[in-house]
Amino acid sequence: MEEYDCFNIPQFGFSKLMKDYLNNAENLKYFVTEFPSIEAFKSQFDLVDFPNEKRQILTSAIQKQYVKDGMESPSLALELLKENTYTVTTGHQLTLFGGPKYFIHKIVSIMKLAEDLTAKFPDKTVLPIFWLATEDHDYEEINNLNLYGKKVKSQENASGPVGRLKPEVFADTLIDFKEVIGTSKDALELVSIFEEAFKKNDWAAATRSWVNSLFGDKLIIVDGDDAALKRLYSEKVKDELLNLSSVKNITTANEQLKDKGYHIQVEPRDINLFYIENGLRERIVKTQSGYAVLNTSLSFTETEMLALLENEPEKISPNAILRPLYEESILPNLAYIGGPGELAYWLQLKSNFDFHHTAFPLLVLRDSF
């Protein structure tokens, strides 16, 4: 197999934080488990503790998600049941037609890294996971793209978790896409893939459909908007609601990074959770009597909120601060592969992982072309 060095990356255009990270700066050691290298991966295998019970729940959830979305579950998913199987993960917003290009770059990065690690550690199996960011609500960020110099944009209004939107919201963009992409053989094949995706019940299923059409069973696609998966990390959510631990842990880390001259990517809130339903995604905040959902009339006593967490965990969604902890709590994950902005905010999070006794992944910068 051709040698591939995913840890030797040109550093032009990067922030001071990312340049120092890529150069394994001594003053960043506190914010990572280790800097990424083959030796670091060798150690990381021992840190990931993912019992069989979790493997059963994860595998079952993945299979059910594919079936619900009208697709056959990838054969790789069954490998997750084996104790010597691990994952490397990336994720992205549910953008139109795979834009911008690094949507695809990230997937290629994890597939190649998984392949190389499996080859270098023959007693292990490493699988690539693509995390659908279905619970995001940044509709204005995903409803447009530039395609061959033309702006393609949906004219519809929408709100709530983007994964639950109906593909009809984006119907006008498919018309524009077909006009711009042309009628070559490759273009018509792409049009067919996206037309099939737009027949799905929601935008999460549509995205799973076209990504699966491109990469098939060489990639496992996971949707975090899943009650069974959320139950796997419900104790961490309970702690967030009752003790506000994340803001304490991450604020301390942020101050340390600022003291070292680095820019902070995200700031934690007292409660880093949203309440979600179809068409609704709003912050959960603490009140004198319990909890409230901003911009709504919804309120809960502490007992009612904990009952909601137990009975309907799918209605409580992590924000950008807590989503990484959620991902790492439900996957036997070795590494997260992301862009420079993503890795910058992951560097703020290790103290929160340590507090929750959850292995912090190795952070690998995605490939660029």
mmCIF file of C-alpha atoms in Angstrom:
data_model
loop_
_atom_site.group_PDB
_atom_site.id
_atom_site.type_symbol
_atom_site.label_atom_id
_atom_site.label_comp_id
_atom_site.label_asym_id
_atom_site.label_seq_id
_atom_site.Cartn_x
_atom_site.Cartn_y
_atom_site.Cartn_z
ATOM 1 C CA MET A 1 0.000 0.000 0.000
ATOM 2 C CA GLU A 2 1.246 3.481 -0.837
ATOM 3 C CA GLU A 3 2.609 5.322 2.180
ATOM 4 C CA TYR A 4 0.424 8.194 3.319
ATOM 5 C CA ASP A 5 1.423 10.817 5.881
ATOM 6 C CA CYS A 6 -1.719 12.527 7.188
ATOM 7 C CA PHE A 7 0.302 14.285 9.882
ATOM 8 C CA ASN A 8 2.611 16.275 7.586
ATOM 9 C CA ILE A 9 0.440 19.104 6.290
ATOM 10 C CA PRO A 10 1.343 22.485 4.749
ATOM 11 C CA GLN A 11 0.565 25.279 7.217
ATOM 12 C CA PHE A 12 -0.023 28.368 5.091
ATOM 13 C CA GLY A 13 -3.062 30.425 6.008
ATOM 14 C CA PHE A 14 -3.591 28.810 9.413
ATOM 15 C CA SER A 15 -4.118 30.560 12.744
ATOM 16 C CA LYS A 16 -1.347 30.719 15.338
ATOM 17 C CA LEU A 17 -3.192 28.055 17.345
ATOM 18 C CA MET A 18 -3.381 25.643 14.431
ATOM 19 C CA LYS A 19 0.223 26.235 13.374
ATOM 20 C CA ASP A 20 1.404 25.549 16.930
ATOM 21 C CA TYR A 21 -0.790 22.449 17.097
ATOM 22 C CA LEU A 22 0.624 21.056 13.848
ATOM 23 C CA ASN A 23 4.117 21.691 15.208
ATOM 24 C CA ASN A 24 3.336 19.804 18.456
ATOM 25 C CA ALA A 25 3.892 22.920 20.566
ATOM 26 C CA GLU A 26 4.811 22.155 24.162
ATOM 27 C CA ASN A 27 2.327 24.715 25.530
ATOM 28 C CA LEU A 28 -0.596 22.827 23.946
ATOM 29 C CA LYS A 29 0.149 19.439 25.501
ATOM 30 C CA TYR A 30 -2.336 20.072 28.313
ATOM 31 C CA PHE A 31 -5.174 20.420 25.783
ATOM 32 C CA VAL A 32 -4.690 17.079 24.007
ATOM 33 C CA THR A 33 -4.192 13.449 24.930
ATOM 34 C CA GLU A 34 -1.323 13.265 22.440
ATOM 35 C CA PHE A 35 -0.459 14.900 19.142
ATOM 36 C CA PRO A 36 -1.452 12.652 16.227
ATOM 37 C CA SER A 37 1.117 10.111 15.084
ATOM 38 C CA ILE A 38 1.194 6.372 14.524
ATOM 39 C CA GLU A 39 2.675 5.918 18.007
ATOM 40 C CA ALA A 40 -0.118 8.022 19.466
ATOM 41 C CA PHE A 41 -2.710 5.800 17.800
ATOM 42 C CA LYS A 42 -1.003 2.777 19.307
ATOM 43 C CA SER A 43 -1.627 4.277 22.763
ATOM 44 C CA GLN A 44 -5.119 5.490 21.906
ATOM 45 C CA PHE A 45 -6.418 1.948 21.364
ATOM 46 C CA ASP A 46 -5.891 1.288 25.060
ATOM 47 C CA LEU A 47 -7.749 4.439 26.130
ATOM 48 C CA VAL A 48 -10.993 3.657 24.323
ATOM 49 C CA ASP A 49 -13.254 1.685 26.614
ATOM 50 C CA PHE A 50 -16.391 0.673 24.720
ATOM 51 C CA PRO A 51 -18.194 -2.312 26.262
ATOM 52 C CA ASN A 52 -20.227 -4.866 24.347
ATOM 53 C CA GLU A 53 -23.545 -3.457 25.572
ATOM 54 C CA LYS A 54 -22.791 -0.126 23.912
ATOM 55 C CA ARG A 55 -21.650 -1.880 20.739
ATOM 56 C CA GLN A 56 -24.981 -3.693 20.535
ATOM 57 C CA ILE A 57 -26.975 -0.479 20.962
ATOM 58 C CA LEU A 58 -24.830 1.447 18.473
ATOM 59 C CA THR A 59 -24.980 -1.238 15.798
ATOM 60 C CA SER A 60 -28.723 -1.698 16.200
ATOM 61 C CA ALA A 61 -29.313 2.065 15.991
ATOM 62 C CA ILE A 62 -27.225 2.391 12.815
ATOM 63 C CA GLN A 63 -29.058 -0.474 11.140
ATOM 64 C CA LYS A 64 -32.457 0.973 12.076
ATOM 65 C CA GLN A 65 -31.474 4.395 10.744
ATOM 66 C CA TYR A 66 -30.591 2.994 7.328
ATOM 67 C CA VAL A 67 -33.795 0.938 7.176
ATOM 68 C CA LYS A 68 -35.909 3.951 8.202
ATOM 69 C CA ASP A 69 -34.274 5.953 5.413
ATOM 70 C CA GLY A 70 -34.995 3.213 2.863
ATOM 71 C CA MET A 71 -31.451 1.904 2.506
ATOM 72 C CA GLU A 72 -29.549 -1.248 3.238
ATOM 73 C CA SER A 73 -27.280 -1.023 6.270
ATOM 74 C CA PRO A 74 -23.571 -1.208 5.355
ATOM 75 C CA SER A 75 -21.963 -4.544 6.125
ATOM 76 C CA LEU A 76 -19.224 -2.642 7.975
ATOM 77 C CA ALA A 77 -21.708 -1.814 10.730
ATOM 78 C CA LEU A 78 -21.659 -5.386 12.000
ATOM 79 C CA GLU A 79 -17.895 -5.074 12.508
ATOM 80 C CA LEU A 80 -18.674 -2.621 15.317
ATOM 81 C CA LEU A 81 -19.838 -5.573 17.414
ATOM 82 C CA LYS A 82 -16.279 -6.888 17.596
ATOM 83 C CA GLU A 83 -14.141 -5.821 20.537
ATOM 84 C CA ASN A 84 -11.123 -5.101 18.337
ATOM 85 C CA THR A 85 -13.063 -2.676 16.113
ATOM 86 C CA TYR A 86 -12.632 1.090 16.464
ATOM 87 C CA THR A 87 -13.661 4.171 14.528
ATOM 88 C CA VAL A 88 -12.321 7.445 13.184
ATOM 89 C CA THR A 89 -14.930 10.140 12.702
ATOM 90 C CA THR A 90 -15.736 13.318 10.867
ATOM 91 C CA GLY A 91 -18.971 15.215 10.440
ATOM 92 C CA HIS A 92 -20.520 18.109 8.618
ATOM 93 C CA GLN A 93 -23.605 20.227 8.139
ATOM 94 C CA LEU A 94 -26.213 18.875 5.722
ATOM 95 C CA THR A 95 -25.183 21.178 2.916
ATOM 96 C CA LEU A 96 -26.583 21.290 -0.603
ATOM 97 C CA PHE A 97 -25.086 18.861 -3.112
ATOM 98 C CA GLY A 98 -21.937 18.256 -1.069
ATOM 99 C CA GLY A 99 -20.693 21.816 -1.107
ATOM 100 C CA PRO A 100 -18.266 23.232 -0.138
ATOM 101 C CA LYS A 101 -15.692 20.794 -1.517
ATOM 102 C CA TYR A 102 -14.140 19.991 1.849
ATOM 103 C CA PHE A 103 -17.344 18.093 2.701
ATOM 104 C CA ILE A 104 -15.944 15.398 0.408
ATOM 105 C CA HIS A 105 -12.327 15.984 1.475
ATOM 106 C CA LYS A 106 -13.245 15.153 5.071
ATOM 107 C CA ILE A 107 -14.864 11.854 4.108
ATOM 108 C CA VAL A 108 -11.909 10.878 1.935
ATOM 109 C CA SER A 109 -9.602 11.740 4.850
ATOM 110 C CA ILE A 110 -11.304 9.406 7.332
ATOM 111 C CA MET A 111 -11.641 6.581 4.812
ATOM 112 C CA LYS A 112 -7.934 6.706 4.009
ATOM 113 C CA LEU A 113 -6.933 7.050 7.661
ATOM 114 C CA ALA A 114 -9.115 4.069 8.644
ATOM 115 C CA GLU A 115 -7.604 2.000 5.850
ATOM 116 C CA ASP A 116 -4.039 2.907 6.842
ATOM 117 C CA LEU A 117 -4.568 2.251 10.555
ATOM 118 C CA THR A 118 -6.110 -1.156 9.857
ATOM 119 C CA ALA A 119 -3.071 -1.993 7.731
ATOM 120 C CA LYS A 120 -0.581 -0.782 10.344
ATOM 121 C CA PHE A 121 -2.374 -2.541 13.226
ATOM 122 C CA PRO A 122 -3.486 -5.873 11.716
ATOM 123 C CA ASP A 123 -4.978 -7.101 15.007
ATOM 124 C CA LYS A 124 -7.412 -4.136 14.939
ATOM 125 C CA THR A 125 -10.132 -2.983 12.575
ATOM 126 C CA VAL A 126 -10.688 0.753 12.129
ATOM 127 C CA LEU A 127 -13.849 1.990 10.414
ATOM 128 C CA PRO A 128 -14.738 5.457 9.035
ATOM 129 C CA ILE A 129 -17.789 7.183 10.545
ATOM 130 C CA PHE A 130 -19.516 10.188 8.997
ATOM 131 C CA TRP A 131 -21.612 12.095 11.536
ATOM 132 C CA LEU A 132 -24.656 13.836 10.081
ATOM 133 C CA ALA A 133 -25.121 17.201 11.794
ATOM 134 C CA THR A 134 -28.895 16.797 11.646
ATOM 135 C CA GLU A 135 -29.639 18.714 14.854
ATOM 136 C CA ASP A 136 -28.044 21.947 13.697
ATOM 137 C CA HIS A 137 -30.439 24.794 12.957
ATOM 138 C CA ASP A 138 -28.206 26.873 10.678
ATOM 139 C CA TYR A 139 -30.580 26.802 7.722
ATOM 140 C CA GLU A 140 -29.104 29.987 6.273
ATOM 141 C CA GLU A 141 -25.706 28.267 6.106
ATOM 142 C CA ILE A 142 -26.902 25.168 4.246
ATOM 143 C CA ASN A 143 -29.549 26.555 1.877
ATOM 144 C CA ASN A 144 -27.089 27.866 -0.722
ATOM 145 C CA LEU A 145 -23.847 27.168 -2.539
ATOM 146 C CA ASN A 146 -21.750 28.506 -5.382
ATOM 147 C CA LEU A 147 -21.735 26.134 -8.337
ATOM 148 C CA TYR A 148 -19.549 26.947 -11.339
ATOM 149 C CA GLY A 149 -19.867 30.645 -10.556
ATOM 150 C CA LYS A 150 -23.632 30.639 -10.047
ATOM 151 C CA LYS A 151 -25.318 31.154 -6.678
ATOM 152 C CA VAL A 152 -27.796 28.346 -6.031
ATOM 153 C CA LYS A 153 -30.124 29.106 -3.115
ATOM 154 C CA SER A 154 -33.442 27.921 -1.726
ATOM 155 C CA GLN A 155 -36.046 30.659 -1.489
ATOM 156 C CA GLU A 156 -38.082 28.850 1.167
ATOM 157 C CA ASN A 157 -38.150 29.786 4.866
ATOM 158 C CA ALA A 158 -37.464 27.043 7.398
ATOM 159 C CA SER A 159 -36.632 26.589 11.069
ATOM 160 C CA GLY A 160 -35.786 23.882 13.563
ATOM 161 C CA PRO A 161 -33.335 20.984 13.246
ATOM 162 C CA VAL A 162 -32.270 20.884 9.608
ATOM 163 C CA GLY A 163 -32.254 17.088 9.463
ATOM 164 C CA ARG A 164 -36.017 17.081 10.039
ATOM 165 C CA LEU A 165 -36.795 19.482 7.179
ATOM 166 C CA LYS A 166 -38.642 18.137 4.166
ATOM 167 C CA PRO A 167 -36.569 17.959 0.962
ATOM 168 C CA GLU A 168 -39.305 19.992 -0.741
ATOM 169 C CA VAL A 169 -37.829 23.019 1.071
ATOM 170 C CA PHE A 170 -34.855 22.716 -1.290
ATOM 171 C CA ALA A 171 -36.806 21.715 -4.433
ATOM 172 C CA ASP A 172 -35.984 24.904 -6.344
ATOM 173 C CA THR A 173 -32.267 24.317 -5.834
ATOM 174 C CA LEU A 174 -32.488 20.945 -7.574
ATOM 175 C CA ILE A 175 -33.924 22.680 -10.636
ATOM 176 C CA ASP A 176 -31.057 25.178 -10.621
ATOM 177 C CA PHE A 177 -28.529 22.402 -10.021
ATOM 178 C CA LYS A 178 -29.707 20.515 -13.113
ATOM 179 C CA GLU A 179 -29.473 23.637 -15.244
ATOM 180 C CA VAL A 180 -25.948 24.470 -14.099
ATOM 181 C CA ILE A 181 -24.435 20.975 -14.035
ATOM 182 C CA GLY A 182 -25.152 20.237 -17.694
ATOM 183 C CA THR A 183 -25.965 17.043 -19.571
ATOM 184 C CA SER A 184 -22.678 15.140 -19.749
ATOM 185 C CA LYS A 185 -22.688 11.490 -18.713
ATOM 186 C CA ASP A 186 -21.154 12.291 -15.313
ATOM 187 C CA ALA A 187 -23.530 15.211 -14.816
ATOM 188 C CA LEU A 188 -26.583 13.072 -15.507
ATOM 189 C CA GLU A 189 -25.328 10.449 -13.074
ATOM 190 C CA LEU A 190 -25.024 13.093 -10.349
ATOM 191 C CA VAL A 191 -28.472 14.455 -11.169
ATOM 192 C CA SER A 192 -29.907 10.954 -10.803
ATOM 193 C CA ILE A 193 -28.232 10.506 -7.396
ATOM 194 C CA PHE A 194 -29.630 13.790 -6.070
ATOM 195 C CA GLU A 195 -33.082 13.272 -7.582
ATOM 196 C CA GLU A 196 -33.315 9.978 -5.713
ATOM 197 C CA ALA A 197 -32.148 11.672 -2.511
ATOM 198 C CA PHE A 198 -34.833 14.356 -2.810
ATOM 199 C CA LYS A 199 -37.514 11.638 -2.703
ATOM 200 C CA LYS A 200 -36.640 10.816 0.913
ATOM 201 C CA ASN A 201 -38.807 11.787 3.875
ATOM 202 C CA ASP A 202 -36.460 14.357 5.410
ATOM 203 C CA TRP A 203 -33.185 16.167 4.799
ATOM 204 C CA ALA A 204 -31.237 13.763 7.018
ATOM 205 C CA ALA A 205 -32.359 10.809 4.898
ATOM 206 C CA ALA A 206 -31.693 12.762 1.703
ATOM 207 C CA THR A 207 -28.120 13.479 2.778
ATOM 208 C CA ARG A 208 -27.568 9.875 3.869
ATOM 209 C CA SER A 209 -28.889 8.771 0.471
ATOM 210 C CA TRP A 210 -26.518 10.745 -1.740
ATOM 211 C CA VAL A 211 -23.477 10.230 0.504
ATOM 212 C CA ASN A 212 -24.211 6.502 0.513
ATOM 213 C CA SER A 213 -24.560 6.548 -3.283
ATOM 214 C CA LEU A 214 -21.062 8.015 -3.595
ATOM 215 C CA PHE A 215 -19.261 5.915 -0.963
ATOM 216 C CA GLY A 216 -21.419 2.824 -0.465
ATOM 217 C CA ASP A 217 -20.692 0.391 2.327
ATOM 218 C CA LYS A 218 -17.122 1.663 2.688
ATOM 219 C CA LEU A 219 -18.495 4.385 4.983
ATOM 220 C CA ILE A 220 -20.818 4.230 8.007
ATOM 221 C CA ILE A 221 -23.203 7.188 8.328
ATOM 222 C CA VAL A 222 -24.552 8.018 11.795
ATOM 223 C CA ASP A 223 -27.373 10.384 12.765
ATOM 224 C CA GLY A 224 -27.130 11.618 16.355
ATOM 225 C CA ASP A 225 -30.824 12.577 16.386
ATOM 226 C CA ASP A 226 -31.668 9.173 17.850
ATOM 227 C CA ALA A 227 -33.301 8.335 21.183
ATOM 228 C CA ALA A 228 -31.415 5.064 21.687
ATOM 229 C CA LEU A 229 -28.038 6.742 21.128
ATOM 230 C CA LYS A 230 -28.896 9.690 23.353
ATOM 231 C CA ARG A 231 -29.698 7.339 26.206
ATOM 232 C CA LEU A 232 -26.070 6.197 26.096
ATOM 233 C CA TYR A 233 -24.940 9.603 27.296
ATOM 234 C CA SER A 234 -27.973 10.694 29.305
ATOM 235 C CA GLU A 235 -26.015 10.763 32.594
ATOM 236 C CA LYS A 236 -23.762 13.453 31.119
ATOM 237 C CA VAL A 237 -26.829 15.453 30.067
ATOM 238 C CA LYS A 238 -28.247 15.064 33.572
ATOM 239 C CA ASP A 239 -25.019 16.453 35.014
ATOM 240 C CA GLU A 240 -25.200 19.371 32.579
ATOM 241 C CA LEU A 241 -28.727 20.188 33.728
ATOM 242 C CA LEU A 242 -28.119 19.807 37.452
ATOM 243 C CA ASN A 243 -24.501 20.874 37.954
ATOM 244 C CA LEU A 244 -23.594 23.098 34.978
ATOM 245 C CA SER A 245 -20.235 21.344 34.826
ATOM 246 C CA SER A 246 -19.304 22.145 31.227
ATOM 247 C CA VAL A 247 -19.221 25.895 31.643
ATOM 248 C CA LYS A 248 -16.914 25.548 34.654
ATOM 249 C CA ASN A 249 -14.542 23.115 32.947
ATOM 250 C CA ILE A 250 -14.356 24.834 29.587
ATOM 251 C CA THR A 251 -14.161 28.398 30.920
ATOM 252 C CA THR A 252 -11.020 27.392 32.818
ATOM 253 C CA ALA A 253 -9.499 25.901 29.663
ATOM 254 C CA ASN A 254 -10.463 28.976 27.655
ATOM 255 C CA GLU A 255 -8.714 31.276 30.119
ATOM 256 C CA GLN A 256 -5.578 29.156 29.896
ATOM 257 C CA LEU A 257 -5.640 29.317 26.084
ATOM 258 C CA LYS A 258 -6.174 33.093 26.163
ATOM 259 C CA ASP A 259 -3.231 33.456 28.533
ATOM 260 C CA LYS A 260 -1.101 31.687 25.915
ATOM 261 C CA GLY A 261 -2.177 34.206 23.283
ATOM 262 C CA TYR A 262 -4.725 32.094 21.422
ATOM 263 C CA HIS A 263 -8.119 33.116 20.062
ATOM 264 C CA ILE A 264 -11.117 31.289 21.537
ATOM 265 C CA GLN A 265 -13.432 29.694 18.995
ATOM 266 C CA VAL A 266 -16.550 29.087 21.115
ATOM 267 C CA GLU A 267 -17.751 30.223 24.538
ATOM 268 C CA PRO A 268 -19.775 27.853 26.751
ATOM 269 C CA ARG A 269 -23.188 28.715 28.153
ATOM 270 C CA ASP A 270 -24.470 27.786 31.598
ATOM 271 C CA ILE A 271 -26.506 25.010 29.957
ATOM 272 C CA ASN A 272 -25.203 23.816 26.590
ATOM 273 C CA LEU A 273 -28.387 22.108 25.467
ATOM 274 C CA PHE A 274 -31.298 22.810 23.146
ATOM 275 C CA TYR A 275 -34.887 21.667 23.217
ATOM 276 C CA ILE A 276 -35.870 20.361 19.773
ATOM 277 C CA GLU A 277 -39.030 19.340 17.964
ATOM 278 C CA ASN A 278 -39.970 19.537 14.304
ATOM 279 C CA GLY A 279 -39.601 23.207 13.404
ATOM 280 C CA LEU A 280 -38.198 24.151 16.809
ATOM 281 C CA ARG A 281 -34.681 24.331 18.238
ATOM 282 C CA GLU A 282 -34.259 26.710 21.166
ATOM 283 C CA ARG A 283 -31.910 26.942 24.153
ATOM 284 C CA ILE A 284 -32.727 25.418 27.523
ATOM 285 C CA VAL A 285 -32.051 27.883 30.346
ATOM 286 C CA LYS A 286 -32.154 27.667 34.133
ATOM 287 C CA THR A 287 -34.917 29.528 35.987
ATOM 288 C CA GLN A 288 -35.854 29.957 39.630
ATOM 289 C CA SER A 289 -38.536 27.281 39.301
ATOM 290 C CA GLY A 290 -36.603 24.883 37.077
ATOM 291 C CA TYR A 291 -36.006 25.279 33.347
ATOM 292 C CA ALA A 292 -37.448 27.151 30.382
ATOM 293 C CA VAL A 293 -37.085 26.990 26.615
ATOM 294 C CA LEU A 294 -36.196 30.403 25.208
ATOM 295 C CA ASN A 295 -38.632 32.092 22.813
ATOM 296 C CA THR A 296 -41.404 29.647 23.749
ATOM 297 C CA SER A 297 -43.927 29.206 26.564
ATOM 298 C CA LEU A 298 -42.360 25.862 27.516
ATOM 299 C CA SER A 299 -41.155 25.460 31.095
ATOM 300 C CA PHE A 300 -40.264 22.476 33.275
ATOM 301 C CA THR A 301 -39.663 21.790 36.926
ATOM 302 C CA GLU A 302 -36.477 19.897 37.670
ATOM 303 C CA THR A 303 -38.500 16.688 38.065
ATOM 304 C CA GLU A 304 -40.264 17.272 34.741
ATOM 305 C CA MET A 305 -37.001 17.981 32.921
ATOM 306 C CA LEU A 306 -35.373 14.805 34.233
ATOM 307 C CA ALA A 307 -38.495 12.848 33.232
ATOM 308 C CA LEU A 308 -38.218 14.340 29.730
ATOM 309 C CA LEU A 309 -34.582 13.260 29.570
ATOM 310 C CA GLU A 310 -35.525 9.716 30.567
ATOM 311 C CA ASN A 311 -38.638 9.297 28.434
ATOM 312 C CA GLU A 312 -37.972 11.509 25.399
ATOM 313 C CA PRO A 313 -34.199 12.042 25.195
ATOM 314 C CA GLU A 314 -34.487 12.890 21.497
ATOM 315 C CA LYS A 315 -35.966 16.267 22.535
ATOM 316 C CA ILE A 316 -32.745 17.369 24.235
ATOM 317 C CA SER A 317 -29.942 18.272 21.842
ATOM 318 C CA PRO A 318 -26.297 19.181 22.538
ATOM 319 C CA ASN A 319 -24.830 22.415 21.231
ATOM 320 C CA ALA A 320 -21.350 22.714 19.674
ATOM 321 C CA ILE A 321 -19.740 22.506 23.127
ATOM 322 C CA LEU A 322 -21.394 19.205 24.082
ATOM 323 C CA ARG A 323 -21.796 17.503 20.702
ATOM 324 C CA PRO A 324 -18.177 16.238 20.688
ATOM 325 C CA LEU A 325 -18.726 14.675 24.123
ATOM 326 C CA TYR A 326 -21.892 13.030 22.799
ATOM 327 C CA GLU A 327 -20.063 11.639 19.749
ATOM 328 C CA GLU A 328 -17.242 10.212 21.799
ATOM 329 C CA SER A 329 -19.667 8.711 24.329
ATOM 330 C CA ILE A 330 -21.459 6.580 21.747
ATOM 331 C CA LEU A 331 -18.568 5.541 19.465
ATOM 332 C CA PRO A 332 -15.410 3.437 19.991
ATOM 333 C CA ASN A 333 -13.576 6.386 18.528
ATOM 334 C CA LEU A 334 -9.851 6.962 18.143
ATOM 335 C CA ALA A 335 -9.737 10.274 16.304
ATOM 336 C CA TYR A 336 -11.779 13.174 15.047
ATOM 337 C CA ILE A 337 -10.821 14.571 11.633
ATOM 338 C CA GLY A 338 -11.855 18.163 10.996
ATOM 339 C CA GLY A 339 -10.951 21.501 9.528
ATOM 340 C CA PRO A 340 -8.764 24.062 11.321
ATOM 341 C CA GLY A 341 -11.761 25.867 12.840
ATOM 342 C CA GLU A 342 -13.213 22.627 14.176
ATOM 343 C CA LEU A 343 -9.975 21.429 15.726
ATOM 344 C CA ALA A 344 -9.516 24.854 17.331
ATOM 345 C CA TYR A 345 -12.683 24.458 19.389
ATOM 346 C CA TRP A 346 -11.995 20.782 20.144
ATOM 347 C CA LEU A 347 -8.792 22.015 21.823
ATOM 348 C CA GLN A 348 -11.002 23.830 24.344
ATOM 349 C CA LEU A 349 -12.808 20.664 25.425
ATOM 350 C CA LYS A 350 -10.405 18.134 26.928
ATOM 351 C CA SER A 351 -10.962 19.176 30.550
ATOM 352 C CA ASN A 352 -14.676 18.468 30.133
ATOM 353 C CA PHE A 353 -13.902 15.020 28.718
ATOM 354 C CA ASP A 354 -11.591 14.335 31.667
ATOM 355 C CA PHE A 355 -14.322 15.402 34.098
ATOM 356 C CA HIS A 356 -16.717 12.893 32.506
ATOM 357 C CA HIS A 357 -14.091 10.114 32.325
ATOM 358 C CA THR A 358 -14.414 9.945 28.545
ATOM 359 C CA ALA A 359 -11.431 9.307 26.274
ATOM 360 C CA PHE A 360 -10.452 12.428 24.329
ATOM 361 C CA PRO A 361 -9.782 11.566 20.672
ATOM 362 C CA LEU A 362 -6.694 12.357 18.689
ATOM 363 C CA LEU A 363 -7.336 15.427 16.539
ATOM 364 C CA VAL A 364 -6.294 15.132 12.892
ATOM 365 C CA LEU A 365 -6.532 17.929 10.349
ATOM 366 C CA ARG A 366 -8.493 16.973 7.243
ATOM 367 C CA ASP A 367 -6.798 16.721 3.884
ATOM 368 C CA SER A 368 -6.738 19.777 1.624
ATOM 369 C CA PHE A 369 -6.423 19.841 -2.141
#
